[in-house]
Short mmCIF file of C-alpha atoms in Angstrom, two decimals:
data_model
loop_
_atom_site.label_atom_id
_atom_site.label_comp_id
_atom_site.label_asym_id
_atom_site.label_seq_id
_atom_site.Cartn_x
_atom_site.Cartn_y
_atom_site.Cartn_z
CA UNK A 1 22.14 -34.43 -35.78
CA UNK A 2 19.51 -37.30 -34.68
CA UNK A 3 17.05 -38.17 -37.08
CA UNK A 4 13.33 -37.35 -37.88
CA UNK A 5 11.29 -40.05 -36.33
CA UNK A 6 13.63 -41.40 -33.91
CA UNK A 7 13.05 -41.79 -30.54
CA UNK A 8 14.58 -38.67 -28.57
CA UNK A 9 17.27 -39.74 -25.99
CA UNK A 10 16.17 -38.93 -22.07
CA UNK A 11 17.76 -37.37 -19.78
CA UNK A 12 18.06 -36.10 -16.05
CA UNK A 13 19.57 -32.29 -15.71
CA UNK A 14 18.92 -29.70 -13.28
CA UNK A 15 16.65 -26.53 -14.12
CA UNK A 16 17.85 -23.09 -12.67
CA UNK A 17 16.40 -23.68 -9.48
CA UNK A 18 18.46 -27.12 -8.95
CA UNK A 19 15.30 -29.38 -9.60
CA UNK A 20 16.14 -32.68 -11.58
CA UNK A 21 13.48 -32.16 -14.95
CA UNK A 22 13.63 -35.15 -17.42
CA UNK A 23 12.13 -34.91 -20.82
CA UNK A 24 10.24 -37.68 -19.99
CA UNK A 25 8.23 -35.51 -17.55
CA UNK A 26 6.52 -33.74 -20.72
CA UNK A 27 5.43 -37.45 -22.15
CA UNK A 28 1.59 -35.97 -23.84
CA UNK A 29 3.30 -32.62 -24.34
CA UNK A 30 5.25 -31.10 -27.60
CA UNK A 31 8.87 -30.35 -26.90
CA UNK A 32 10.64 -27.52 -28.41
CA UNK A 33 14.33 -28.71 -27.24
CA UNK A 34 17.22 -26.01 -28.26
CA UNK A 35 20.32 -26.23 -27.79
CA UNK A 36 22.55 -22.68 -27.44
CA UNK A 37 26.53 -22.07 -26.16
CA UNK A 38 26.25 -19.90 -23.48
CA UNK A 39 24.44 -17.77 -21.21
CA UNK A 40 24.58 -14.13 -21.48
CA UNK A 41 26.07 -13.95 -24.84
CA UNK A 42 24.52 -11.53 -27.81
CA UNK A 43 23.42 -14.61 -29.87
CA UNK A 44 22.45 -16.50 -27.02
CA UNK A 45 20.39 -13.48 -25.51
CA UNK A 46 18.29 -12.61 -28.80
CA UNK A 47 17.32 -15.97 -28.77
CA UNK A 48 16.48 -16.72 -24.88
CA UNK A 49 14.64 -13.02 -25.10
CA UNK A 50 12.67 -14.45 -28.50
CA UNK A 51 11.48 -17.55 -26.69
CA UNK A 52 10.81 -15.56 -23.81
CA UNK A 53 8.84 -12.77 -25.41
CA UNK A 54 6.92 -15.64 -27.73
CA UNK A 55 6.44 -18.11 -24.73
CA UNK A 56 2.33 -17.23 -24.31
CA UNK A 57 2.29 -18.58 -27.48
CA UNK A 58 3.63 -21.83 -27.15
CA UNK A 59 1.75 -22.70 -23.72
CA UNK A 60 -1.26 -21.12 -26.07
CA UNK A 61 -0.26 -24.35 -28.14
CA UNK A 62 0.33 -26.53 -25.11
CA UNK A 63 4.23 -26.45 -26.51
CA UNK A 64 6.98 -26.16 -23.96
CA UNK A 65 10.54 -24.60 -24.09
CA UNK A 66 13.33 -26.10 -22.63
CA UNK A 67 17.04 -24.61 -23.58
CA UNK A 68 20.06 -26.08 -22.64
CA UNK A 69 23.72 -24.93 -22.25
CA UNK A 70 27.04 -26.01 -20.19
CA UNK A 71 26.32 -22.94 -18.60
CA UNK A 72 26.09 -23.99 -14.32
CA UNK A 73 22.56 -23.90 -12.62
CA UNK A 74 23.75 -20.25 -10.58
CA UNK A 75 24.45 -18.89 -14.49
CA UNK A 76 21.01 -20.06 -15.19
CA UNK A 77 19.22 -18.39 -12.81
CA UNK A 78 21.01 -15.13 -13.23
CA UNK A 79 20.25 -15.30 -16.72
CA UNK A 80 16.31 -16.38 -16.36
CA UNK A 81 15.64 -13.48 -13.87
CA UNK A 82 18.11 -11.16 -15.76
CA UNK A 83 15.71 -11.62 -18.50
CA UNK A 84 12.64 -12.71 -17.36
CA UNK A 85 13.02 -15.94 -18.68
CA UNK A 86 9.73 -18.04 -18.05
CA UNK A 87 10.30 -21.21 -19.55
CA UNK A 88 12.94 -24.05 -18.25
CA UNK A 89 16.62 -23.55 -18.64
CA UNK A 90 18.97 -26.55 -17.92
CA UNK A 91 22.30 -26.93 -17.32
CA UNK A 92 24.51 -29.68 -18.28
CA UNK A 93 28.02 -29.04 -17.65
CA UNK A 94 28.95 -33.01 -18.52
CA UNK A 95 27.40 -32.70 -21.81
CA UNK A 96 25.43 -35.87 -21.07
CA UNK A 97 22.20 -34.18 -23.63
CA UNK A 98 24.73 -31.96 -25.65
CA UNK A 99 26.81 -35.36 -26.83
CA UNK A 100 23.16 -37.79 -27.03
CA UNK A 101 21.54 -34.67 -29.22
CA UNK A 102 24.65 -34.62 -31.03
CA UNK A 103 25.46 -30.91 -30.73
CA UNK A 104 28.95 -30.81 -29.56
CA UNK A 105 31.26 -30.10 -32.61
CA UNK A 106 33.96 -28.56 -33.64
CA UNK A 107 33.50 -24.93 -34.41
CA UNK A 108 36.11 -21.97 -35.34
CA UNK A 109 35.83 -18.53 -33.69
CA UNK A 110 38.41 -15.92 -34.02
CA UNK A 111 40.40 -18.52 -36.63
CA UNK A 112 40.71 -21.06 -33.59
CA UNK A 113 39.28 -24.44 -33.30
CA UNK A 114 37.52 -25.96 -30.84
CA UNK A 115 34.84 -28.07 -29.63
CA UNK A 116 31.97 -25.88 -28.29
CA UNK A 117 27.83 -26.28 -28.61
CA UNK A 118 26.14 -25.77 -31.66
CA UNK A 119 23.19 -23.94 -31.95
CA UNK A 120 20.12 -26.46 -33.04
CA UNK A 121 16.88 -26.83 -32.22
CA UNK A 122 14.40 -29.90 -32.13
CA UNK A 123 10.58 -30.13 -31.43
CA UNK A 124 10.08 -33.86 -29.92
CA UNK A 125 6.35 -34.97 -30.31
CA UNK A 126 3.47 -35.95 -27.54
CA UNK A 127 5.20 -39.69 -27.35
CA UNK A 128 9.19 -38.38 -27.32
CA UNK A 129 9.64 -38.55 -31.15
CA UNK A 130 11.72 -36.57 -33.05
CA UNK A 131 9.37 -34.31 -35.14
CA UNK A 132 11.71 -32.06 -36.63
CA UNK A 133 15.26 -29.74 -36.57
CA UNK A 134 16.57 -27.13 -37.24
CA UNK A 135 20.18 -27.17 -38.02
CA UNK A 136 22.58 -24.16 -37.87
CA UNK A 137 19.63 -21.61 -35.88
CA UNK A 138 19.67 -17.75 -36.60
CA UNK A 139 19.14 -16.93 -32.49
CA UNK A 140 16.43 -13.62 -33.70
CA UNK A 141 14.45 -16.07 -35.61
CA UNK A 142 14.05 -19.50 -34.51
CA UNK A 143 10.90 -18.67 -31.88
CA UNK A 144 9.24 -17.60 -34.95
CA UNK A 145 10.11 -20.22 -37.02
CA UNK A 146 9.19 -22.82 -34.64
CA UNK A 147 5.78 -21.03 -34.41
CA UNK A 148 5.30 -21.17 -38.17
CA UNK A 149 6.56 -24.55 -38.19
CA UNK A 150 3.60 -25.69 -35.28
CA UNK A 151 1.10 -23.31 -36.88
#
């Protein structure tokens, strides 16, 4: 996990429409940067839909929401359309941001051990500094927890 008070690593990744997006594009705004394992899985869908449902509240606070997973641009496009997700989803198949943000970890699922993306959220301030982090995120309460933190 990256330390609070450190500069958030910049990245350049493709969004659901194939456009390149950089974290540095959002300087001057707070950013909720959340990492999740996979599109269209139960937990990830709950988490994304909760962010989608409360997106207006984030926008009212001048906060941008960005979700990142290893899924392809095409997968993100289908996921966003299926659930009417209004925020940015970024594709990181080469794990550039995933590894830079230290969310590529050993995981146990169904008795098997393997590497994968752990669910974690970072709040990055207007100057690109990590302000807050939430490890071991609960998908259904993540968005509400962040809104409460933001006040």
